[in-house]
Amino acid sequence: MTIKTSLVWFRRDLRAFDHAALHHALRQSQAVHCVFVYDTAILAMLPRRDRRVDFIHASVAELADELRQLGGDLIVLHADAAEAIPRLAAELNADAVFANHDYEPQAITRDTRVAAALTHETRLWFSFKDQVIFEKDEVLTLSAKPYTVYTPYKNAWLKKMRAEPGCLAPLDIEPHAASLAPPRSGTPAPLPTLGELGFEASNLAELAIPTGMSGASRLFEDFLPRLARYDVARDFPALKGPSYLSMHLRFGTVSLRYLVRTIVDLMDRGGGGDGAPVWLAELIWRDFYAMILYQNPHVEGGAFKPAYDAIAWETGPEADAAFAAWCEGRTGYPLVDAAMAQLNQTGYMHNRLRMVTACFLIKDLGIDWRRGEAYFALHLNDFDLASNNGGWQWASSSGCDAQPYFRIFNPITQSEKFDAGGRFIRRYLPQLKALGDKEIHAPWLVPRMLLEQKNIVLGRDYPEPLVQHDEARKETLARYAVVKVVA
């Protein structure tokens, strides 16, 4: 099938290599235009200083440069995408629009609307798998049902990946770049500034967060020598353990196929140590949660296990004050507060600490997991609906393959185990830096005379604990008892 003119719509896939929609459009079309839309329907909900918008802005600029070097151009719009894409397709007299799948409920609704508008004008709509390796119903149980437990899903995923190596094959761009359409006016139009989009610069540059395709490449190259120890280092927030690629995976400045292909090839050659399969398993979690969201859209706003919607969470002024203290890092539990400070200052939170802080909000403070999920959604640089929702439902025990409701993280023992020397805590809570390695995990247990010697006064320099963990644990077990009754 040969198409005269096509339009490729970039969304959460801001790269010009190994890109499904662009690859297929170039192979099937005589002329391919490219577009990115700063979607006002999404931007309207964001704060004016948002690192994610900053990151996208820099990454779009790099994408535009790369497409121009390949002989094409990137049209950049600031509009409601559902209306702008059919309108642009008409202006270009495009016969088809190509895009990559998005699995979030609102995105599915938007894409259905766009496809209908295009069909009404006798234009074609093509969408491709790109942000996951396996999607929707591609990995099913022997009874042809979606998995709801991760480990058997992972095993089936790995088996299918080995049986279908083509799933990792690169979808090249450069060999087909001659089909890219040059700028419509002969010269590229200037890209909109952050100010023109209604935003201000964040502290993204100050934090030295790498952006775009080049930033993702540098991070991956930096991670590969550390990969072998990932299985150990990943749990300690003071160590340089993670890949730090989550933001790039979220916005598609790196190809998941490329990452998996590289790791699998390394493992097949006997490399990667014990860390490689563990990191690969983390990438598979992304596919798992994307599948769960697609198959169970009710999880956006409700428990995966409906019985857990019967839980009565703490409400009222005291609960609101406790939630505010959690958000602002004033719970009195240093590891929790340091983690929230990291999130608020940088937009990043270590994965181990996401579990610790979520469990504390839900099972120590008795606050609805959806409130924490929404706070993370607003502040995480790498916010992804499927993964964020999956993580919060895991912590609340309401999700698929979640921790049992009676498994309740002790924030002190978590601190002693994963930040034993207090390095992470001291970085984000400098007011506690004078405390010893054993004292820093629970300042309220330190003799008051010793605190005074170190010029630390609880209630002035650092808060008293909001709750006592042992008492909170008993209340949580009572709160969750309703699940057994309902179930």
Short mmCIF file of C-alpha atoms in Angstrom, two decimals:
data_model
loop_
_atom_site.label_atom_id
_atom_site.label_comp_id
_atom_site.label_asym_id
_atom_site.label_seq_id
_atom_site.Cartn_x
_atom_site.Cartn_y
_atom_site.Cartn_z
CA MET A 1 0.00 0.00 0.00
CA THR A 2 1.44 3.36 -1.06
CA ILE A 3 0.14 6.54 0.49
CA LYS A 4 0.83 9.89 -1.13
CA THR A 5 0.97 12.13 1.97
CA SER A 6 1.04 11.12 5.63
CA LEU A 7 1.25 12.86 8.98
CA VAL A 8 3.12 11.32 11.94
CA TRP A 9 1.84 12.52 15.30
CA PHE A 10 4.51 12.39 18.03
CA ARG A 11 3.23 12.07 21.62
CA ARG A 12 5.11 10.13 24.29
CA ASP A 13 7.71 8.98 21.74
CA LEU A 14 10.03 11.97 21.31
CA ARG A 15 12.79 10.38 19.25
CA ALA A 16 13.73 9.94 15.61
CA PHE A 17 15.09 6.39 15.79
CA ASP A 18 13.55 2.94 16.30
CA HIS A 19 10.12 4.59 16.15
CA ALA A 20 7.19 2.42 15.05
CA ALA A 21 4.80 5.04 13.64
CA LEU A 22 7.52 7.00 11.84
CA HIS A 23 9.07 3.82 10.45
CA HIS A 24 5.80 2.54 8.99
CA ALA A 25 4.77 5.95 7.66
CA LEU A 26 8.09 6.41 5.86
CA ARG A 27 7.92 2.95 4.32
CA GLN A 28 4.35 3.38 3.08
CA SER A 29 4.26 7.05 2.06
CA GLN A 30 5.71 9.31 -0.61
CA ALA A 31 5.80 12.35 1.70
CA VAL A 32 5.72 12.29 5.51
CA HIS A 33 5.05 15.36 7.65
CA CYS A 34 5.70 15.25 11.41
CA VAL A 35 3.85 17.07 14.18
CA PHE A 36 3.97 17.49 17.94
CA VAL A 37 1.10 19.17 19.77
CA TYR A 38 1.44 20.89 23.12
CA ASP A 39 -2.02 19.69 24.09
CA THR A 40 -3.92 22.39 25.95
CA ALA A 41 -6.29 19.75 27.35
CA ILE A 42 -3.31 18.32 29.27
CA LEU A 43 -1.28 21.46 29.94
CA ALA A 44 -4.21 23.27 31.53
CA MET A 45 -4.01 20.93 34.54
CA LEU A 46 -0.32 21.52 35.24
CA PRO A 47 1.44 24.12 37.44
CA ARG A 48 3.19 26.95 35.61
CA ARG A 49 6.61 25.69 36.69
CA ASP A 50 6.59 22.04 35.69
CA ARG A 51 9.80 20.08 35.09
CA ARG A 52 7.99 17.73 32.73
CA VAL A 53 6.99 20.56 30.41
CA ASP A 54 10.56 21.84 30.61
CA PHE A 55 11.84 18.36 29.73
CA ILE A 56 9.39 17.99 26.84
CA HIS A 57 10.27 21.45 25.55
CA ALA A 58 13.99 20.63 25.38
CA SER A 59 13.33 17.16 23.95
CA VAL A 60 11.01 18.48 21.25
CA ALA A 61 13.70 20.95 20.20
CA GLU A 62 16.21 18.12 19.86
CA LEU A 63 13.68 16.01 17.95
CA ALA A 64 13.05 18.90 15.55
CA ASP A 65 16.79 19.31 14.95
CA GLU A 66 17.21 15.60 14.27
CA LEU A 67 14.29 15.48 11.82
CA ARG A 68 15.71 18.49 10.00
CA GLN A 69 19.11 16.82 9.72
CA LEU A 70 17.30 13.86 8.15
CA GLY A 71 15.72 16.22 5.61
CA GLY A 72 12.35 16.71 7.24
CA ASP A 73 10.70 19.05 9.72
CA LEU A 74 8.61 19.05 12.87
CA ILE A 75 5.43 21.10 12.95
CA VAL A 76 4.81 22.21 16.55
CA LEU A 77 1.34 23.33 17.61
CA HIS A 78 -0.16 24.65 20.83
CA ALA A 79 -3.79 23.58 20.72
CA ASP A 80 -6.36 20.95 21.66
CA ALA A 81 -4.83 17.91 19.95
CA ALA A 82 -8.16 16.21 19.30
CA GLU A 83 -9.17 19.16 17.15
CA ALA A 84 -5.75 20.17 15.81
CA ILE A 85 -4.72 16.83 14.28
CA PRO A 86 -7.73 16.41 11.93
CA ARG A 87 -7.46 20.12 11.04
CA LEU A 88 -3.75 19.83 10.20
CA ALA A 89 -4.34 16.65 8.22
CA ALA A 90 -6.87 18.57 6.12
CA GLU A 91 -4.46 21.50 5.62
CA LEU A 92 -1.75 19.11 4.43
CA ASN A 93 -4.22 17.09 2.42
CA ALA A 94 -2.79 14.07 4.21
CA ASP A 95 -4.25 10.72 3.28
CA ALA A 96 -3.36 9.17 6.63
CA VAL A 97 -2.25 9.93 10.18
CA PHE A 98 0.23 7.61 11.90
CA ALA A 99 0.74 7.47 15.68
CA ASN A 100 1.81 5.06 18.41
CA HIS A 101 -0.63 3.45 20.83
CA ASP A 102 -1.40 5.13 24.14
CA TYR A 103 -3.11 2.92 26.71
CA GLU A 104 -4.49 5.48 29.16
CA PRO A 105 -8.30 5.82 29.19
CA GLN A 106 -8.32 9.55 28.35
CA ALA A 107 -5.82 9.02 25.54
CA ILE A 108 -7.89 6.18 24.10
CA THR A 109 -10.95 8.46 24.12
CA ARG A 110 -8.95 11.23 22.42
CA ASP A 111 -7.55 8.89 19.76
CA THR A 112 -10.99 7.42 19.07
CA ARG A 113 -12.28 10.94 18.54
CA VAL A 114 -9.40 11.80 16.18
CA ALA A 115 -9.80 8.56 14.22
CA ALA A 116 -13.53 9.21 13.81
CA ALA A 117 -12.91 12.75 12.55
CA LEU A 118 -10.35 11.49 10.05
CA THR A 119 -12.62 8.70 8.85
CA HIS A 120 -15.42 11.24 8.33
CA GLU A 121 -13.07 13.06 5.94
CA THR A 122 -12.07 9.76 4.27
CA ARG A 123 -8.59 9.86 5.78
CA LEU A 124 -6.89 6.84 7.35
CA TRP A 125 -5.76 6.36 10.93
CA PHE A 126 -2.93 3.95 11.79
CA SER A 127 -1.65 3.25 15.30
CA PHE A 128 1.22 1.01 16.36
CA LYS A 129 2.71 -0.63 19.42
CA ASP A 130 5.82 1.25 20.54
CA GLN A 131 6.07 2.05 24.25
CA VAL A 132 5.84 -1.60 25.38
CA ILE A 133 7.16 -4.90 24.08
CA PHE A 134 3.88 -6.78 24.55
CA GLU A 135 0.50 -5.10 24.91
CA LYS A 136 -3.21 -5.59 25.53
CA ASP A 137 -3.92 -9.32 25.11
CA GLU A 138 -0.58 -10.44 23.67
CA VAL A 139 0.46 -12.23 26.88
CA LEU A 140 -2.37 -14.39 28.21
CA THR A 141 -2.77 -17.33 30.57
CA LEU A 142 -3.37 -20.86 29.27
CA SER A 143 -7.09 -20.13 29.67
CA ALA A 144 -6.69 -17.08 27.40
CA LYS A 145 -7.23 -14.56 30.19
CA PRO A 146 -5.07 -11.58 31.20
CA TYR A 147 -2.59 -12.22 33.98
CA THR A 148 -3.20 -10.58 37.34
CA VAL A 149 -0.04 -11.85 39.06
CA TYR A 150 3.32 -10.51 37.98
CA THR A 151 5.69 -13.49 38.24
CA PRO A 152 3.77 -15.86 35.93
CA TYR A 153 3.24 -12.89 33.59
CA LYS A 154 6.98 -12.23 33.58
CA ASN A 155 7.73 -15.88 32.82
CA ALA A 156 5.21 -15.92 29.97
CA TRP A 157 6.59 -12.58 28.71
CA LEU A 158 10.14 -13.94 28.63
CA LYS A 159 9.03 -17.13 26.89
CA LYS A 160 7.16 -15.14 24.23
CA MET A 161 10.08 -12.77 23.75
CA ARG A 162 12.40 -15.72 23.10
CA ALA A 163 9.89 -17.36 20.76
CA GLU A 164 9.32 -14.13 18.81
CA PRO A 165 12.69 -12.36 18.57
CA GLY A 166 11.22 -10.04 15.95
CA CYS A 167 9.46 -8.19 18.78
CA LEU A 168 12.81 -6.55 19.59
CA ALA A 169 13.84 -5.81 16.01
CA PRO A 170 14.73 -2.16 15.40
CA LEU A 171 12.29 -0.11 13.35
CA ASP A 172 14.83 1.95 11.44
CA ILE A 173 14.30 5.51 10.27
CA GLU A 174 17.44 6.61 8.40
CA PRO A 175 17.17 4.11 5.48
CA HIS A 176 13.72 5.53 4.68
CA ALA A 177 14.34 9.20 5.53
CA ALA A 178 14.07 10.30 1.90
CA SER A 179 10.30 10.20 2.33
CA LEU A 180 10.36 12.96 4.95
CA ALA A 181 8.64 16.12 3.72
CA PRO A 182 10.73 19.32 3.94
CA PRO A 183 9.43 22.41 5.80
CA ARG A 184 6.21 23.67 4.23
CA SER A 185 7.45 27.24 3.86
CA GLY A 186 10.95 26.25 2.83
CA THR A 187 12.43 27.26 6.18
CA PRO A 188 11.57 25.75 9.59
CA ALA A 189 9.14 27.74 11.73
CA PRO A 190 10.52 28.83 15.13
CA LEU A 191 9.50 26.62 18.03
CA PRO A 192 7.31 28.16 20.74
CA THR A 193 9.07 29.30 23.88
CA LEU A 194 8.05 28.13 27.34
CA GLY A 195 6.61 31.59 27.95
CA GLU A 196 4.49 31.41 24.82
CA LEU A 197 3.14 28.11 26.10
CA GLY A 198 2.21 29.76 29.41
CA PHE A 199 4.99 28.19 31.47
CA GLU A 200 8.10 29.29 33.34
CA ALA A 201 11.49 27.60 33.47
CA SER A 202 11.76 25.06 36.29
CA ASN A 203 14.93 23.94 38.09
CA LEU A 204 15.48 21.19 35.50
CA ALA A 205 18.78 22.67 34.32
CA GLU A 206 19.95 23.31 37.89
CA LEU A 207 19.31 19.63 38.66
CA ALA A 208 21.32 18.69 35.56
CA ILE A 209 18.63 16.30 34.34
CA PRO A 210 19.65 15.19 30.83
CA THR A 211 16.95 15.76 28.20
CA GLY A 212 16.12 14.40 24.78
CA MET A 213 17.53 11.46 22.86
CA SER A 214 21.12 12.45 23.61
CA GLY A 215 20.40 12.66 27.34
CA ALA A 216 18.85 9.20 27.35
CA SER A 217 21.85 7.80 25.48
CA ARG A 218 24.30 9.29 27.99
CA LEU A 219 22.36 7.90 30.94
CA PHE A 220 22.21 4.40 29.47
CA GLU A 221 25.92 4.41 28.66
CA ASP A 222 26.61 5.53 32.24
CA PHE A 223 24.38 2.79 33.61
CA LEU A 224 25.81 -0.17 31.68
CA PRO A 225 29.03 -0.41 33.74
CA ARG A 226 26.88 -0.39 36.90
CA LEU A 227 24.33 -2.90 35.61
CA ALA A 228 25.96 -5.98 37.13
CA ARG A 229 25.40 -4.63 40.66
CA TYR A 230 21.91 -3.29 40.03
CA ASP A 231 20.29 -6.16 41.95
CA VAL A 232 22.04 -4.99 45.13
CA ALA A 233 22.53 -1.26 44.65
CA ARG A 234 18.95 -0.51 43.53
CA ASP A 235 17.55 -0.69 47.08
CA PHE A 236 19.82 1.91 48.67
CA PRO A 237 18.82 5.52 47.96
CA ALA A 238 22.24 6.93 48.89
CA LEU A 239 23.90 4.83 46.17
CA LYS A 240 24.01 5.48 42.44
CA GLY A 241 22.07 2.32 41.72
CA PRO A 242 19.20 3.04 39.29
CA SER A 243 19.47 3.78 35.58
CA TYR A 244 17.63 7.13 35.99
CA LEU A 245 15.95 6.41 32.64
CA SER A 246 12.36 6.42 33.89
CA MET A 247 11.64 9.95 32.66
CA HIS A 248 13.06 9.06 29.26
CA LEU A 249 10.96 5.91 29.10
CA ARG A 250 7.91 7.97 30.01
CA PHE A 251 8.41 10.45 27.18
CA GLY A 252 9.93 8.03 24.71
CA THR A 253 13.28 9.73 24.20
CA VAL A 254 14.70 6.21 24.37
CA SER A 255 13.45 3.07 22.63
CA LEU A 256 12.31 0.31 24.97
CA ARG A 257 13.07 -2.18 22.20
CA TYR A 258 16.65 -0.92 22.11
CA LEU A 259 17.06 -1.21 25.89
CA VAL A 260 15.66 -4.74 26.06
CA ARG A 261 17.57 -5.80 22.93
CA THR A 262 20.82 -4.54 24.43
CA ILE A 263 20.29 -6.22 27.81
CA VAL A 264 19.14 -9.54 26.35
CA ASP A 265 22.12 -9.60 23.99
CA LEU A 266 24.44 -8.84 26.90
CA MET A 267 22.90 -11.66 28.96
CA ASP A 268 23.13 -14.08 26.05
CA ARG A 269 26.86 -13.37 25.85
CA GLY A 270 27.24 -14.11 29.56
CA GLY A 271 27.42 -10.47 30.65
CA GLY A 272 25.39 -8.23 32.90
CA GLY A 273 25.97 -10.22 36.08
CA ASP A 274 23.10 -10.70 38.50
CA GLY A 275 21.84 -7.18 37.86
CA ALA A 276 20.82 -7.58 34.22
CA PRO A 277 17.87 -9.98 34.72
CA VAL A 278 16.67 -7.89 37.66
CA TRP A 279 16.65 -4.69 35.59
CA LEU A 280 14.95 -6.51 32.72
CA ALA A 281 12.29 -7.61 35.21
CA GLU A 282 11.74 -3.96 36.14
CA LEU A 283 11.14 -3.12 32.47
CA ILE A 284 8.65 -6.00 32.30
CA TRP A 285 6.76 -4.45 35.24
CA ARG A 286 6.05 -1.48 32.95
CA ASP A 287 4.45 -3.77 30.37
CA PHE A 288 2.51 -5.53 33.12
CA TYR A 289 1.03 -2.36 34.57
CA ALA A 290 0.21 -0.99 31.10
CA MET A 291 -1.67 -4.22 30.37
CA ILE A 292 -3.50 -4.05 33.71
CA LEU A 293 -4.66 -0.48 33.04
CA TYR A 294 -5.80 -1.33 29.52
CA GLN A 295 -7.68 -4.45 30.62
CA ASN A 296 -9.07 -2.85 33.80
CA PRO A 297 -9.70 0.87 33.20
CA HIS A 298 -11.70 1.02 36.45
CA VAL A 299 -8.38 1.10 38.35
CA GLU A 300 -8.18 4.77 37.45
CA GLY A 301 -10.11 5.94 40.48
CA GLY A 302 -11.06 2.61 42.03
CA ALA A 303 -9.47 -0.46 43.55
CA PHE A 304 -8.40 -3.28 41.24
CA LYS A 305 -10.03 -5.54 43.85
CA PRO A 306 -13.43 -3.83 44.36
CA ALA A 307 -13.75 -5.24 47.90
CA TYR A 308 -11.07 -2.76 49.00
CA ASP A 309 -13.30 0.16 48.07
CA ALA A 310 -15.22 -0.61 51.26
CA ILE A 311 -12.35 0.59 53.45
CA ALA A 312 -13.17 3.67 55.50
CA TRP A 313 -10.22 6.05 55.27
CA GLU A 314 -9.43 8.86 57.69
CA THR A 315 -11.14 12.12 56.74
CA GLY A 316 -11.70 15.55 58.23
CA PRO A 317 -9.36 18.31 59.48
CA GLU A 318 -6.96 15.99 61.32
CA ALA A 319 -6.56 13.75 58.28
CA ASP A 320 -6.08 16.80 56.06
CA ALA A 321 -3.38 18.11 58.41
CA ALA A 322 -1.66 14.72 58.44
CA PHE A 323 -1.80 14.55 54.65
CA ALA A 324 -0.27 18.04 54.41
CA ALA A 325 2.50 16.99 56.79
CA TRP A 326 3.21 13.93 54.63
CA CYS A 327 3.29 16.04 51.46
CA GLU A 328 5.65 18.56 53.02
CA GLY A 329 7.95 16.04 54.71
CA ARG A 330 6.89 16.81 58.30
CA THR A 331 5.86 13.37 59.58
CA GLY A 332 8.66 13.03 62.13
CA TYR A 333 9.98 9.89 60.43
CA PRO A 334 13.28 10.91 58.80
CA LEU A 335 13.36 8.45 55.90
CA VAL A 336 9.79 9.35 54.91
CA ASP A 337 10.46 13.07 55.23
CA ALA A 338 13.76 12.91 53.34
CA ALA A 339 12.05 11.02 50.52
CA MET A 340 9.28 13.61 50.28
CA ALA A 341 11.88 16.38 50.30
CA GLN A 342 13.64 14.66 47.41
CA LEU A 343 10.36 14.50 45.49
CA ASN A 344 9.43 18.11 46.19
CA GLN A 345 12.86 19.49 45.37
CA THR A 346 13.74 17.34 42.34
CA GLY A 347 10.63 15.56 41.04
CA TYR A 348 12.44 12.25 41.53
CA MET A 349 11.95 9.61 44.17
CA HIS A 350 13.91 6.40 44.57
CA ASN A 351 11.75 3.32 43.97
CA ARG A 352 12.31 1.82 47.42
CA LEU A 353 11.24 5.12 48.93
CA ARG A 354 8.09 5.24 46.79
CA MET A 355 7.04 2.05 48.55
CA VAL A 356 8.03 3.32 52.00
CA THR A 357 6.27 6.70 51.69
CA ALA A 358 3.15 5.20 50.13
CA CYS A 359 2.86 2.54 52.81
CA PHE A 360 3.33 5.18 55.50
CA LEU A 361 0.54 7.38 54.14
CA ILE A 362 -1.86 4.47 53.78
CA LYS A 363 -1.07 2.22 56.71
CA ASP A 364 0.42 4.58 59.30
CA LEU A 365 -1.78 7.60 58.63
CA GLY A 366 -4.85 5.72 57.34
CA ILE A 367 -5.27 8.07 54.38
CA ASP A 368 -6.84 7.03 51.08
CA TRP A 369 -4.19 5.85 48.61
CA ARG A 370 -5.82 7.93 45.87
CA ARG A 371 -4.74 11.14 47.61
CA GLY A 372 -1.12 10.02 47.55
CA GLU A 373 -1.43 8.79 43.99
CA ALA A 374 -2.66 12.23 42.91
CA TYR A 375 0.19 13.99 44.73
CA PHE A 376 2.76 11.79 43.03
CA ALA A 377 1.02 12.35 39.69
CA LEU A 378 1.47 16.08 40.08
CA HIS A 379 5.09 16.01 41.25
CA LEU A 380 6.86 13.00 39.70
CA ASN A 381 8.98 13.83 36.66
CA ASP A 382 8.37 10.32 35.34
CA PHE A 383 4.66 10.18 36.13
CA ASP A 384 3.00 7.38 34.21
CA LEU A 385 -0.62 6.60 35.03
CA ALA A 386 -0.29 2.82 34.73
CA SER A 387 2.89 2.49 36.80
CA ASN A 388 1.92 5.10 39.39
CA ASN A 389 -1.50 3.56 39.89
CA GLY A 390 -0.02 0.07 40.03
CA GLY A 391 2.52 1.10 42.63
CA TRP A 392 -0.02 2.80 44.87
CA GLN A 393 -2.47 -0.07 44.64
CA TRP A 394 0.37 -2.44 45.48
CA ALA A 395 1.10 -0.44 48.62
CA SER A 396 -2.57 -0.27 49.58
CA SER A 397 -3.00 -4.03 48.98
CA SER A 398 -5.95 -3.25 46.69
CA GLY A 399 -4.14 -3.97 43.42
CA CYS A 400 -3.18 -7.01 41.41
CA ASP A 401 -0.37 -9.01 42.97
CA ALA A 402 -0.22 -6.49 45.82
CA GLN A 403 1.44 -6.93 49.18
CA PRO A 404 -0.92 -8.52 51.75
CA TYR A 405 -2.80 -5.92 53.79
CA PHE A 406 -1.17 -7.16 56.98
CA ARG A 407 2.31 -6.56 55.57
CA ILE A 408 3.07 -3.09 56.86
CA PHE A 409 6.45 -1.48 56.36
CA ASN A 410 8.06 -0.25 59.56
CA PRO A 411 9.57 3.13 58.54
CA ILE A 412 12.29 2.85 61.18
CA THR A 413 13.52 -0.60 60.20
CA GLN A 414 13.32 0.36 56.52
CA SER A 415 15.52 3.34 57.33
CA GLU A 416 18.00 1.28 59.34
CA LYS A 417 18.22 -1.34 56.59
CA PHE A 418 18.39 0.79 53.45
CA ASP A 419 20.04 3.99 54.74
CA ALA A 420 22.00 2.56 57.63
CA GLY A 421 24.58 5.33 57.67
CA GLY A 422 21.96 8.05 57.24
CA ARG A 423 23.64 9.44 54.11
CA PHE A 424 20.40 9.94 52.25
CA ILE A 425 18.61 11.40 55.27
CA ARG A 426 21.40 13.89 55.94
CA ARG A 427 21.33 15.06 52.33
CA TYR A 428 17.69 16.08 52.48
CA LEU A 429 17.31 16.78 56.19
CA PRO A 430 20.50 18.68 57.06
CA GLN A 431 18.99 19.73 60.39
CA LEU A 432 19.58 16.14 61.56
CA LYS A 433 23.15 15.78 60.28
CA ALA A 434 24.65 16.02 63.78
CA LEU A 435 22.86 12.84 64.87
CA GLY A 436 24.80 9.57 64.89
CA ASP A 437 24.19 6.77 62.42
CA LYS A 438 22.00 4.86 64.86
CA GLU A 439 20.20 7.92 66.24
CA ILE A 440 19.15 9.52 62.97
CA HIS A 441 16.42 6.99 62.12
CA ALA A 442 14.19 7.86 65.10
CA PRO A 443 15.16 11.19 66.70
CA TRP A 444 12.36 11.08 69.28
CA LEU A 445 14.01 8.03 70.87
CA VAL A 446 17.25 9.94 71.43
CA PRO A 447 17.64 11.23 75.01
CA ARG A 448 16.58 14.87 75.14
CA MET A 449 19.87 15.88 76.82
CA LEU A 450 21.83 14.42 73.91
CA LEU A 451 19.59 16.22 71.41
CA GLU A 452 20.19 19.50 73.21
CA GLN A 453 23.95 18.90 73.09
CA LYS A 454 23.59 18.64 69.32
CA ASN A 455 21.41 21.79 69.27
CA ILE A 456 18.35 19.87 68.08
CA VAL A 457 14.95 20.57 69.62
CA LEU A 458 12.07 18.39 68.49
CA GLY A 459 9.12 20.53 67.57
CA ARG A 460 11.45 23.36 66.60
CA ASP A 461 14.15 21.89 64.37
CA TYR A 462 12.37 18.68 63.46
CA PRO A 463 8.83 17.50 64.21
CA GLU A 464 7.72 14.93 66.72
CA PRO A 465 6.33 11.80 64.99
CA LEU A 466 2.74 12.19 63.77
CA VAL A 467 1.87 8.69 64.92
CA GLN A 468 3.41 5.79 66.77
CA HIS A 469 3.95 3.01 64.25
CA ASP A 470 2.91 0.11 66.51
CA GLU A 471 -0.38 1.79 67.37
CA ALA A 472 -0.99 2.77 63.76
CA ARG A 473 -0.40 -0.82 62.68
CA LYS A 474 -3.15 -2.07 64.98
CA GLU A 475 -5.56 0.53 63.62
CA THR A 476 -4.72 -0.47 60.05
CA LEU A 477 -5.39 -4.14 60.72
CA ALA A 478 -8.78 -3.15 62.16
CA ARG A 479 -9.47 -0.84 59.19
CA TYR A 480 -8.71 -3.60 56.69
CA ALA A 481 -10.87 -6.15 58.51
CA VAL A 482 -13.84 -4.96 56.44
CA VAL A 483 -12.18 -6.46 53.37
CA LYS A 484 -12.42 -9.95 54.81
CA VAL A 485 -16.10 -9.37 55.60
CA VAL A 486 -16.93 -7.99 52.14
CA ALA A 487 -14.86 -10.58 50.30
#
